[in-house]
Tab-separated table of C-alpha atoms (C1' of nucleotides) in Angstrom:
chain	number	residue	atom	x	y	z
A	18	UNK	CA	14.395	15.053	-13.970
A	19	UNK	CA	13.867	11.505	-15.440
A	20	UNK	CA	10.818	10.432	-13.010
A	21	UNK	CA	10.571	6.971	-12.143
A	22	UNK	CA	13.332	5.242	-11.230
A	23	UNK	CA	11.343	4.331	-8.039
A	24	UNK	CA	9.447	2.161	-9.757
A	25	UNK	CA	10.929	0.681	-12.338
A	26	UNK	CA	13.710	-0.651	-9.241
A	27	UNK	CA	10.597	-2.063	-7.541
A	28	UNK	CA	9.529	-3.756	-10.315
A	29	UNK	CA	13.370	-5.302	-11.397
A	30	UNK	CA	12.629	-6.748	-7.529
A	31	UNK	CA	9.319	-7.835	-8.630
A	32	UNK	CA	10.688	-9.754	-11.502
A	33	UNK	CA	13.554	-11.401	-8.827
A	34	UNK	CA	11.313	-12.557	-6.406
A	35	UNK	CA	9.050	-14.028	-8.853
A	36	UNK	CA	11.769	-15.346	-10.543
A	37	UNK	CA	13.416	-17.252	-6.462
A	38	UNK	CA	16.808	-14.988	-7.920
A	39	UNK	CA	15.941	-13.321	-4.244
A	40	UNK	CA	16.029	-15.715	-1.407
A	41	UNK	CA	12.991	-15.597	1.444
A	42	UNK	CA	14.673	-13.291	4.082
A	43	UNK	CA	17.157	-11.648	1.853
A	44	UNK	CA	18.350	-8.837	3.363
A	45	UNK	CA	17.609	-5.547	1.424
A	46	UNK	CA	19.888	-2.689	2.265
A	47	UNK	CA	19.304	0.391	0.808
A	48	UNK	CA	22.997	0.901	0.147
A	49	UNK	CA	24.332	-1.690	-1.884
A	50	UNK	CA	20.911	-1.585	-3.521
A	51	UNK	CA	21.437	1.764	-5.030
A	52	UNK	CA	25.350	1.411	-6.414
A	53	UNK	CA	24.226	-1.714	-7.505
A	54	UNK	CA	21.057	0.174	-10.124
A	55	UNK	CA	24.016	2.701	-10.363
A	56	UNK	CA	21.180	5.446	-8.247
A	57	UNK	CA	21.482	7.511	-4.980
A	58	UNK	CA	19.306	5.377	-2.103
A	59	UNK	CA	16.787	7.967	-2.499
A	60	UNK	CA	14.574	6.257	-5.189
A	61	UNK	CA	15.494	2.044	-3.889
A	62	UNK	CA	14.396	3.661	-0.243
A	63	UNK	CA	10.588	4.241	-2.199
A	64	UNK	CA	11.097	1.002	-4.180
A	65	UNK	CA	11.658	-1.103	-0.522
A	66	UNK	CA	8.661	1.677	1.155
A	67	UNK	CA	6.431	0.401	-2.020
A	68	UNK	CA	7.625	-2.697	-1.843
A	69	UNK	CA	6.961	-2.957	1.833
A	70	UNK	CA	3.384	-2.287	0.959
A	71	UNK	CA	3.120	-4.648	-1.420
A	72	UNK	CA	3.897	-7.245	1.862
A	73	UNK	CA	6.552	-8.392	0.012
A	74	UNK	CA	9.182	-7.176	2.975
A	75	UNK	CA	9.452	-6.718	6.471
A	76	UNK	CA	10.940	-3.526	8.401
A	77	UNK	CA	14.006	-6.278	10.596
A	78	UNK	CA	14.654	-5.685	14.110
A	79	UNK	CA	17.438	-2.324	12.710
A	80	UNK	CA	14.085	-1.200	11.139
A	81	UNK	CA	15.831	-2.223	7.309
A	82	UNK	CA	13.877	-3.807	4.565
A	83	UNK	CA	13.718	-7.781	3.851
A	84	UNK	CA	12.221	-10.059	2.414
A	85	UNK	CA	8.822	-11.406	3.751
A	86	UNK	CA	9.747	-15.782	4.247
A	87	UNK	CA	6.906	-17.338	3.472
A	88	UNK	CA	5.175	-19.023	5.813
A	89	UNK	CA	2.754	-21.842	5.120
A	90	UNK	CA	-0.312	-21.538	8.038
A	91	UNK	CA	0.006	-17.249	6.841
A	92	UNK	CA	-0.169	-17.995	3.250
A	93	UNK	CA	-2.949	-20.761	3.249
A	94	UNK	CA	-4.950	-17.610	5.112
A	95	UNK	CA	-4.359	-16.067	1.661
A	96	UNK	CA	-4.732	-18.586	-0.188
A	97	UNK	CA	-8.055	-18.478	1.878
A	98	UNK	CA	-8.852	-14.472	1.780
A	99	UNK	CA	-7.885	-15.006	-2.598
A	100	UNK	CA	-10.880	-17.383	-3.074
A	101	UNK	CA	-13.379	-15.320	-0.790
A	102	UNK	CA	-12.694	-12.182	-3.315
A	103	UNK	CA	-12.734	-14.251	-5.677
A	104	UNK	CA	-15.860	-16.232	-5.063
A	105	UNK	CA	-17.677	-12.896	-4.293
A	106	UNK	CA	-16.297	-11.892	-8.055
A	107	UNK	CA	-17.178	-15.522	-9.685
A	108	UNK	CA	-20.882	-14.659	-8.004
A	109	UNK	CA	-21.505	-10.806	-8.874
A	110	UNK	CA	-20.416	-11.731	-13.167
A	111	UNK	CA	-23.116	-14.328	-12.453
A	112	UNK	CA	-25.741	-11.227	-11.858
A	113	UNK	CA	-23.744	-8.356	-14.267
A	114	UNK	CA	-22.679	-10.456	-16.961
A	115	UNK	CA	-24.341	-9.587	-20.324
A	116	UNK	CA	-25.416	-12.265	-22.865
A	117	UNK	CA	-21.992	-10.955	-25.310
A	118	UNK	CA	-19.539	-12.150	-22.198
A	119	UNK	CA	-21.536	-15.090	-21.861
A	120	UNK	CA	-20.695	-16.327	-25.098
A	121	UNK	CA	-17.103	-14.807	-24.789
A	122	UNK	CA	-16.559	-16.475	-21.334
A	123	UNK	CA	-17.469	-20.535	-22.957
A	124	UNK	CA	-15.596	-19.215	-26.730
A	125	UNK	CA	-12.775	-18.448	-24.446
A	126	UNK	CA	-13.068	-22.504	-22.378
A	127	UNK	CA	-13.527	-24.074	-25.709
A	128	UNK	CA	-10.503	-22.376	-27.136
A	129	UNK	CA	-9.055	-23.843	-23.244
A	130	UNK	CA	-10.306	-27.897	-24.052
A	131	UNK	CA	-7.194	-28.552	-27.155
A	132	UNK	CA	-4.578	-26.224	-26.182
A	133	UNK	CA	-0.749	-27.516	-25.861
A	134	UNK	CA	-0.076	-26.636	-21.637
A	135	UNK	CA	2.616	-24.117	-22.780
A	136	UNK	CA	-0.803	-21.292	-24.483
A	137	UNK	CA	-2.701	-22.996	-21.125
A	138	UNK	CA	-1.224	-20.448	-18.947
A	139	UNK	CA	-2.124	-17.233	-20.960
A	140	UNK	CA	-5.681	-19.064	-21.368
A	141	UNK	CA	-6.155	-19.504	-17.455
A	142	UNK	CA	-5.457	-16.035	-17.293
A	143	UNK	CA	-7.911	-15.275	-19.581
A	144	UNK	CA	-10.424	-16.615	-18.574
A	145	UNK	CA	-10.453	-14.595	-15.017
A	146	UNK	CA	-10.110	-11.734	-15.917
A	147	UNK	CA	-12.627	-12.284	-18.114
A	148	UNK	CA	-15.135	-12.543	-15.151
A	149	UNK	CA	-13.422	-9.682	-13.316
A	150	UNK	CA	-14.384	-8.258	-16.309
A	151	UNK	CA	-18.182	-9.251	-15.913
A	152	UNK	CA	-18.284	-8.681	-12.198
A	153	UNK	CA	-17.786	-5.072	-12.613
A	154	UNK	CA	-16.108	-3.700	-9.388
A	155	UNK	CA	-12.584	-2.147	-10.321
A	156	UNK	CA	-12.279	-2.382	-6.523
A	157	UNK	CA	-12.588	-6.066	-6.132
A	158	UNK	CA	-10.258	-6.556	-8.705
A	159	UNK	CA	-8.140	-4.350	-6.742
A	160	UNK	CA	-7.889	-5.378	-3.914
A	161	UNK	CA	-7.366	-9.253	-5.094
A	162	UNK	CA	-4.730	-8.098	-7.483
A	163	UNK	CA	-2.808	-6.884	-4.446
A	164	UNK	CA	-3.358	-10.100	-2.798
A	165	UNK	CA	-2.887	-12.780	-5.365
A	166	UNK	CA	0.954	-10.326	-5.733
A	167	UNK	CA	1.503	-11.803	-1.978
A	168	UNK	CA	1.702	-15.162	-3.355
A	169	UNK	CA	4.313	-14.642	-5.333
A	170	UNK	CA	7.041	-15.506	-3.281
A	171	UNK	CA	5.430	-18.669	-2.413
A	172	UNK	CA	4.590	-19.035	-6.100
A	173	UNK	CA	8.160	-18.562	-6.649
A	174	UNK	CA	9.635	-21.788	-3.923
A	175	UNK	CA	6.676	-24.363	-6.030
A	176	UNK	CA	7.309	-23.610	-9.563
A	177	UNK	CA	6.383	-28.296	-10.077
A	178	UNK	CA	3.509	-28.516	-12.328
A	179	UNK	CA	1.827	-31.574	-12.449
A	180	UNK	CA	0.263	-32.484	-15.555
A	181	UNK	CA	-3.326	-34.164	-13.974
A	182	UNK	CA	-3.740	-30.240	-12.311
A	183	UNK	CA	-4.568	-28.751	-15.693
A	184	UNK	CA	-7.220	-31.267	-16.678
A	185	UNK	CA	-8.702	-30.196	-13.227
A	186	UNK	CA	-8.363	-26.622	-13.666
A	187	UNK	CA	-9.786	-26.813	-17.305
A	188	UNK	CA	-12.786	-28.572	-15.519
A	189	UNK	CA	-13.190	-26.676	-11.924
A	190	UNK	CA	-13.667	-23.338	-14.929
A	191	UNK	CA	-16.262	-25.117	-16.422
A	192	UNK	CA	-17.784	-25.697	-13.459
A	193	UNK	CA	-16.981	-21.889	-12.803
A	194	UNK	CA	-19.009	-20.333	-16.595
A	195	UNK	CA	-21.510	-23.064	-16.457
A	196	UNK	CA	-22.448	-21.048	-13.219
A	197	UNK	CA	-22.615	-17.793	-14.570
A	198	UNK	CA	-23.355	-18.637	-17.195
A	199	UNK	CA	-26.678	-20.070	-15.361
A	200	UNK	CA	-27.098	-16.954	-12.991
A	201	UNK	CA	-26.344	-18.456	-10.658
A	202	UNK	CA	-24.176	-16.250	-8.012
A	203	UNK	CA	-23.949	-18.693	-4.998
A	204	UNK	CA	-23.072	-21.499	-7.223
A	205	UNK	CA	-20.376	-19.509	-9.478
A	206	UNK	CA	-18.962	-18.302	-6.070
A	207	UNK	CA	-18.887	-22.380	-4.475
A	208	UNK	CA	-17.589	-23.217	-7.711
A	209	UNK	CA	-14.690	-20.467	-7.882
A	210	UNK	CA	-13.632	-21.063	-4.180
A	211	UNK	CA	-12.978	-24.537	-5.303
A	212	UNK	CA	-11.055	-23.673	-8.055
A	213	UNK	CA	-8.691	-21.234	-5.761
A	214	UNK	CA	-8.778	-23.460	-3.150
A	215	UNK	CA	-7.192	-26.770	-5.844
A	216	UNK	CA	-5.276	-24.228	-7.350
A	217	UNK	CA	-3.297	-23.733	-3.466
A	218	UNK	CA	-3.355	-27.307	-3.240
A	219	UNK	CA	-1.613	-28.195	-6.563
A	220	UNK	CA	1.053	-25.875	-5.557
A	221	UNK	CA	1.212	-26.663	-1.941
A	222	UNK	CA	2.041	-30.764	-2.625
A	223	UNK	CA	3.926	-30.554	-5.975
A	224	UNK	CA	4.846	-33.610	-5.595
A	225	UNK	CA	3.035	-35.743	-4.110
A	226	UNK	CA	-0.262	-35.837	-5.996
B	28	UNK	CA	17.605	9.255	15.190
B	29	UNK	CA	14.642	9.841	15.925
B	30	UNK	CA	12.840	7.227	13.472
B	31	UNK	CA	9.078	8.592	12.862
B	32	UNK	CA	8.680	11.612	11.943
B	33	UNK	CA	7.118	9.876	8.814
B	34	UNK	CA	4.579	7.971	10.064
B	35	UNK	CA	3.128	11.341	12.704
B	36	UNK	CA	3.446	13.009	9.787
B	37	UNK	CA	1.093	10.352	7.896
B	38	UNK	CA	-0.876	10.147	10.879
B	39	UNK	CA	-1.109	13.708	11.594
B	40	UNK	CA	-3.357	13.737	7.349
B	41	UNK	CA	-5.634	11.277	7.725
B	42	UNK	CA	-6.489	12.819	10.795
B	43	UNK	CA	-7.032	16.347	9.509
B	44	UNK	CA	-9.120	14.287	6.084
B	45	UNK	CA	-11.069	12.581	9.571
B	46	UNK	CA	-11.423	15.779	10.303
B	47	UNK	CA	-12.653	17.291	7.625
B	48	UNK	CA	-10.099	19.737	8.091
B	49	UNK	CA	-8.206	18.702	3.952
B	50	UNK	CA	-10.556	19.899	1.341
B	51	UNK	CA	-10.960	16.370	-1.161
B	52	UNK	CA	-8.409	17.375	-4.285
B	53	UNK	CA	-6.113	19.453	-1.753
B	54	UNK	CA	-3.274	20.035	-3.374
B	55	UNK	CA	-0.161	18.218	-0.716
B	56	UNK	CA	3.396	20.153	-1.255
B	57	UNK	CA	6.215	18.560	0.030
B	58	UNK	CA	8.180	21.783	0.782
B	59	UNK	CA	4.976	23.504	2.073
B	60	UNK	CA	4.122	20.246	4.551
B	61	UNK	CA	7.681	19.242	5.976
B	62	UNK	CA	7.960	23.867	7.233
B	63	UNK	CA	4.817	23.445	8.757
B	64	UNK	CA	5.515	20.446	10.516
B	65	UNK	CA	9.049	21.212	10.904
B	66	UNK	CA	10.995	18.810	9.049
B	67	UNK	CA	12.762	17.819	6.195
B	68	UNK	CA	10.731	16.769	2.986
B	69	UNK	CA	12.193	13.288	2.680
B	70	UNK	CA	10.075	12.342	5.857
B	71	UNK	CA	6.941	13.871	3.814
B	72	UNK	CA	7.068	12.201	1.042
B	73	UNK	CA	7.436	8.416	2.727
B	74	UNK	CA	4.582	10.655	3.960
B	75	UNK	CA	2.313	11.016	1.154
B	76	UNK	CA	3.341	7.904	-0.746
B	77	UNK	CA	2.119	5.812	2.371
B	78	UNK	CA	-1.063	7.689	1.864
B	79	UNK	CA	-1.196	7.194	-2.259
B	80	UNK	CA	-0.632	3.752	-1.133
B	81	UNK	CA	-3.935	4.245	0.739
B	82	UNK	CA	-5.468	5.360	-1.874
B	83	UNK	CA	-6.239	8.739	0.098
B	84	UNK	CA	-4.471	10.956	-2.347
B	85	UNK	CA	-3.281	10.495	-6.080
B	86	UNK	CA	-0.958	12.357	-7.974
B	87	UNK	CA	-1.075	15.728	-9.866
B	88	UNK	CA	-0.023	16.584	-13.492
B	89	UNK	CA	3.023	17.492	-11.568
B	90	UNK	CA	4.078	14.346	-9.922
B	91	UNK	CA	2.648	16.095	-6.867
B	92	UNK	CA	0.153	14.395	-4.524
B	93	UNK	CA	-3.885	16.249	-4.603
B	94	UNK	CA	-5.743	14.393	-1.610
B	95	UNK	CA	-8.355	12.289	-4.192
B	96	UNK	CA	-11.363	13.246	-4.384
B	97	UNK	CA	-14.795	11.718	-4.045
B	98	UNK	CA	-15.970	10.015	-6.771
B	99	UNK	CA	-19.609	8.941	-6.403
B	100	UNK	CA	-19.637	6.023	-8.558
B	101	UNK	CA	-16.842	5.327	-7.175
B	102	UNK	CA	-17.396	5.149	-3.057
B	103	UNK	CA	-20.396	2.691	-4.286
B	104	UNK	CA	-18.436	0.264	-5.200
B	105	UNK	CA	-16.069	0.411	-2.259
B	106	UNK	CA	-18.596	0.330	-0.266
B	107	UNK	CA	-20.072	-2.803	-2.297
B	108	UNK	CA	-16.670	-4.249	-1.723
B	109	UNK	CA	-16.552	-3.520	1.940
B	110	UNK	CA	-19.868	-5.202	1.951
B	111	UNK	CA	-18.697	-8.087	-0.128
B	112	UNK	CA	-15.437	-8.712	1.865
B	113	UNK	CA	-17.145	-8.533	5.703
B	114	UNK	CA	-20.132	-10.809	3.881
B	115	UNK	CA	-17.853	-13.402	4.090
B	116	UNK	CA	-16.273	-12.300	7.411
B	117	UNK	CA	-19.802	-12.951	8.686
B	118	UNK	CA	-19.481	-16.512	6.658
B	119	UNK	CA	-16.365	-18.086	7.734
B	120	UNK	CA	-17.403	-16.359	11.128
B	121	UNK	CA	-20.754	-18.435	10.996
B	122	UNK	CA	-18.876	-21.635	10.539
B	123	UNK	CA	-15.670	-21.233	13.116
B	124	UNK	CA	-16.918	-19.013	16.177
B	125	UNK	CA	-16.590	-21.058	19.245
B	126	UNK	CA	-19.736	-21.178	22.131
B	127	UNK	CA	-17.798	-18.695	24.241
B	128	UNK	CA	-16.722	-15.777	21.609
B	129	UNK	CA	-21.101	-16.468	20.016
B	130	UNK	CA	-22.479	-16.355	23.780
B	131	UNK	CA	-20.309	-12.684	23.778
B	132	UNK	CA	-21.926	-11.858	20.770
B	133	UNK	CA	-25.842	-12.313	22.121
B	134	UNK	CA	-24.050	-10.609	25.234
B	135	UNK	CA	-23.045	-7.789	22.639
B	136	UNK	CA	-25.500	-7.297	21.615
B	137	UNK	CA	-27.553	-7.306	24.678
B	138	UNK	CA	-25.818	-4.330	25.844
B	139	UNK	CA	-26.680	-2.732	21.958
B	140	UNK	CA	-30.190	-2.914	22.716
B	141	UNK	CA	-29.264	-0.680	26.107
B	142	UNK	CA	-27.127	1.758	24.611
B	143	UNK	CA	-27.849	5.894	24.286
B	144	UNK	CA	-26.293	7.663	20.712
B	145	UNK	CA	-23.268	7.979	22.291
B	146	UNK	CA	-22.170	4.701	23.513
B	147	UNK	CA	-23.335	2.929	20.121
B	148	UNK	CA	-20.834	4.346	17.748
B	149	UNK	CA	-18.007	2.120	19.820
B	150	UNK	CA	-20.710	-0.806	21.069
B	151	UNK	CA	-20.905	-0.505	16.979
B	152	UNK	CA	-16.834	-0.964	16.717
B	153	UNK	CA	-17.061	-3.723	19.024
B	154	UNK	CA	-19.532	-6.037	17.440
B	155	UNK	CA	-17.178	-5.949	14.054
B	156	UNK	CA	-13.982	-6.173	15.988
B	157	UNK	CA	-15.591	-9.069	17.471
B	158	UNK	CA	-16.998	-11.011	14.277
B	159	UNK	CA	-13.838	-10.406	12.305
B	160	UNK	CA	-11.949	-11.890	15.105
B	161	UNK	CA	-14.069	-15.312	14.842
B	162	UNK	CA	-13.702	-15.190	11.614
B	163	UNK	CA	-10.456	-16.549	12.275
B	164	UNK	CA	-8.551	-14.540	8.881
B	165	UNK	CA	-5.901	-11.880	9.330
B	166	UNK	CA	-5.382	-10.685	6.123
B	167	UNK	CA	-9.712	-10.610	5.195
B	168	UNK	CA	-9.314	-8.254	7.942
B	169	UNK	CA	-6.670	-5.944	6.761
B	170	UNK	CA	-8.011	-6.359	3.458
B	171	UNK	CA	-11.232	-4.457	4.601
B	172	UNK	CA	-9.241	-2.121	7.049
B	173	UNK	CA	-7.378	-0.772	4.036
B	174	UNK	CA	-10.704	-0.787	1.807
B	175	UNK	CA	-12.682	1.499	4.908
B	176	UNK	CA	-9.860	4.321	5.368
B	177	UNK	CA	-10.265	4.591	1.526
B	178	UNK	CA	-14.441	5.578	3.295
B	179	UNK	CA	-13.084	8.199	4.551
B	180	UNK	CA	-13.696	11.110	3.045
B	181	UNK	CA	-16.466	10.517	2.551
B	182	UNK	CA	-17.618	9.300	6.638
B	183	UNK	CA	-16.223	12.804	6.723
B	184	UNK	CA	-18.561	14.952	3.992
B	185	UNK	CA	-21.933	13.323	5.033
B	186	UNK	CA	-21.553	13.369	8.791
B	187	UNK	CA	-25.153	14.111	8.959
B	188	UNK	CA	-27.640	11.151	11.166
B	189	UNK	CA	-30.183	10.695	11.816
B	190	UNK	CA	-31.958	9.031	14.356
B	191	UNK	CA	-33.213	6.332	13.122
B	192	UNK	CA	-30.621	4.109	11.625
B	193	UNK	CA	-29.367	3.361	14.822
B	194	UNK	CA	-32.307	1.519	15.426
B	195	UNK	CA	-32.104	0.095	11.939
B	196	UNK	CA	-28.590	-1.188	12.551
B	197	UNK	CA	-29.141	-2.522	15.756
B	198	UNK	CA	-32.426	-4.840	13.916
B	199	UNK	CA	-29.631	-4.920	11.145
B	200	UNK	CA	-26.518	-6.923	14.037
B	201	UNK	CA	-29.300	-9.100	15.187
B	202	UNK	CA	-30.392	-10.565	12.052
B	203	UNK	CA	-26.082	-11.643	11.294
B	204	UNK	CA	-26.467	-12.511	14.963
B	205	UNK	CA	-29.251	-15.277	15.018
B	206	UNK	CA	-27.370	-16.308	11.598
B	207	UNK	CA	-24.254	-16.179	12.928
B	208	UNK	CA	-25.439	-18.119	16.264
B	209	UNK	CA	-27.205	-20.932	14.272
B	210	UNK	CA	-24.647	-21.671	11.428
B	211	UNK	CA	-25.852	-20.046	8.458
B	212	UNK	CA	-22.477	-18.906	6.186
B	213	UNK	CA	-25.019	-18.258	4.313
B	214	UNK	CA	-27.993	-16.024	5.672
B	215	UNK	CA	-25.129	-14.169	7.529
B	216	UNK	CA	-23.025	-13.734	4.194
B	217	UNK	CA	-26.407	-12.206	3.142
B	218	UNK	CA	-27.097	-10.172	6.151
B	219	UNK	CA	-24.408	-7.844	6.424
B	220	UNK	CA	-23.942	-7.309	2.617
B	221	UNK	CA	-27.954	-5.706	3.265
B	222	UNK	CA	-25.911	-3.490	6.595
B	223	UNK	CA	-23.391	-2.139	5.439
B	224	UNK	CA	-25.240	-1.536	1.968
B	225	UNK	CA	-28.126	0.195	4.577
B	226	UNK	CA	-25.099	2.568	5.992
B	227	UNK	CA	-24.108	3.397	2.895
B	228	UNK	CA	-27.089	3.981	2.000
B	229	UNK	CA	-28.037	5.642	5.015
B	230	UNK	CA	-24.337	8.173	4.624
B	231	UNK	CA	-25.260	9.147	1.118
B	232	UNK	CA	-28.671	10.208	1.874
B	233	UNK	CA	-28.394	11.941	5.132
B	234	UNK	CA	-31.411	14.441	4.286
B	235	UNK	CA	-33.865	13.035	2.708
B	236	UNK	CA	-34.300	9.328	4.757
C	3	DT	C1'	-6.192	45.955	-27.041
C	4	DG	C1'	-4.919	41.455	-27.774
C	5	DA	C1'	-1.306	37.515	-27.988
C	6	DT	C1'	3.065	36.064	-28.129
C	7	DG	C1'	7.967	35.881	-26.354
C	8	DT	C1'	10.095	35.389	-22.884
C	9	DC	C1'	11.739	35.146	-17.760
C	10	DA	C1'	11.835	33.657	-13.112
C	11	DA	C1'	10.167	31.569	-9.629
C	12	DC	C1'	8.439	27.181	-7.065
C	13	DC	C1'	8.097	22.791	-7.406
C	14	DT	C1'	8.988	17.701	-7.520
C	15	DG	C1'	13.475	13.570	-8.136
C	16	DT	C1'	17.680	13.609	-7.198
C	17	DA	C1'	22.708	12.850	-4.909
C	18	DT	C1'	24.816	13.635	-1.118
C	19	DA	C1'	26.247	14.887	3.658
C	20	DC	C1'	25.608	13.985	8.330
C	21	DA	C1'	23.862	11.958	12.498
C	22	DT	C1'	23.081	8.282	15.205
C	23	DA	C1'	22.279	3.463	16.428
C	24	DT	C1'	23.311	-0.974	16.631
C	25	DG	C1'	25.597	-5.111	15.694
C	26	DC	C1'	30.302	-7.111	15.395
C	27	DC	C1'	35.195	-8.014	16.352
C	28	DG	C1'	39.190	-8.310	19.447
C	29	DC	C1'	40.920	-7.252	23.200
C	30	DG	C1'	41.468	-8.244	28.042
C	31	DA	C1'	40.635	-10.247	33.205
C	32	DA	C1'	39.002	-14.662	35.241
D	30	DT	C1'	39.349	-20.286	27.553
D	31	DT	C1'	35.219	-17.479	28.491
D	32	DC	C1'	32.602	-14.105	29.136
D	33	DG	C1'	32.027	-8.772	29.795
D	34	DC	C1'	33.275	-4.338	27.241
D	35	DG	C1'	34.604	-1.146	24.055
D	36	DG	C1'	36.278	0.776	19.297
D	37	DC	C1'	34.701	0.591	15.113
D	38	DA	C1'	32.196	-0.264	10.755
D	39	DT	C1'	28.455	0.291	8.621
D	40	DA	C1'	23.459	0.408	7.855
D	41	DT	C1'	19.458	4.110	8.415
D	42	DG	C1'	17.157	8.619	9.452
D	43	DT	C1'	17.283	13.345	7.838
D	44	DA	C1'	19.180	17.678	6.011
D	45	DT	C1'	19.737	20.387	2.725
D	46	DA	C1'	21.687	20.961	-2.500
D	47	DC	C1'	21.444	20.476	-6.907
D	48	DA	C1'	18.953	19.393	-11.702
D	49	DG	C1'	15.125	19.741	-14.971
D	50	DG	C1'	10.589	20.873	-15.463
D	51	DT	C1'	6.413	23.343	-15.440
D	52	DT	C1'	3.431	27.533	-14.553
D	53	DG	C1'	2.666	31.539	-14.491
D	54	DA	C1'	2.565	36.964	-15.292
D	55	DC	C1'	5.270	40.117	-17.499
D	56	DA	C1'	6.360	43.690	-20.248
D	57	DT	C1'	6.805	44.063	-25.925
D	58	DC	C1'	4.875	44.344	-30.201
D	59	DA	C1'	1.617	44.625	-33.697
DNA sequence: TGATGTCAACCTGTATACATATGCCGCGAA
DNA sequence: TTCGCGGCATATGTATACAGGTTGACATCA
């Protein structure tokens, strides 16, 4: 019992989407994928069902799976929801973080100030992870993760980043951290929502900024 | 090609959970379910995978599926997340509902005032549906639905309702609607969060109130 | 009597076979 | 030339067969 083919294929497909190696709307035929991965259709079916559950694939007219095409309007709704949930997380963090956690968050921002562009992305993730941890809500954290996964094809299409965005992102982080440190949930929520909106706009208009 | 066995079985299992006919922790053996539903293991597998994705089942030590046991702490976290998301929905509704929608919501509350206990439950659903529709966020609506589904075993365990809860629920609805009508997102959010918390407490302590 | 080793039954993971429906392609007629 | 129809190829839905492993019981020995 190898026990894990489906999971492996699921991860492989997500990686392909992330790298842009799967075009939006691409057909995901069970037979072809089974042959390609050297397994039978059964684990492929499970992987595709999981992908559909993740919101990354949908069933076509012939019940066949196809990669979801990122609809701009739907993506805007997705980012809005991400902003609301991450805002709620920030508000909870402002209420619940311990002094040590607040200090650790401040420390992360110090690191961030002198980080080169290559290291910035990883630090950005750590900042958000620290806030998630401080919110004490595994349910909201899981929900956020699921929604962010659905933004993956969009991010894969718009990977262009302008240099100015990074500076603004840092400044937004500081505003969030300041509100959290001050224990102001409403300000933390608003700052986080502005941050997510800024990231969305940067991803949406990579050329015009 | 019948095309839908898995969906039927999935729905049947959810119905059983909802009716309390499946004990928490109950083993969900593929073979037994396949024989019971008169199908093969394949659609049963798909139904169980969907159930696990819904957060209603989890895999045991032998990779077998078992009904998730409702953990009080986890349920509290779940209701908190529901409160945050439904609060966000209420805040968005306060900003976005048209005048006609606000009037319709007020009309629902009028109906609610003179509803007998039997009709109240359906009206309660309509109130929340009206607010969801006014929020213009299908993503948050879907997310909320997914989380509420996970509270199902908990609600199945604690179906006791006291008469006082219904009166308080009506009053909470009025507070939410008033904030929405006034276009006050923050007040709408807080009122909705208080409403969800009240429902959770009523479900948690059905005897002590 | 208790402990341990072995065996058998069962359950999941995977592969494959079969049924069925759909889309495509070619052919014929208007 | 174009429209319509029929057959074929193929893909999914479902069923069943096979493989690997774990659990549990039962028998045997100290």
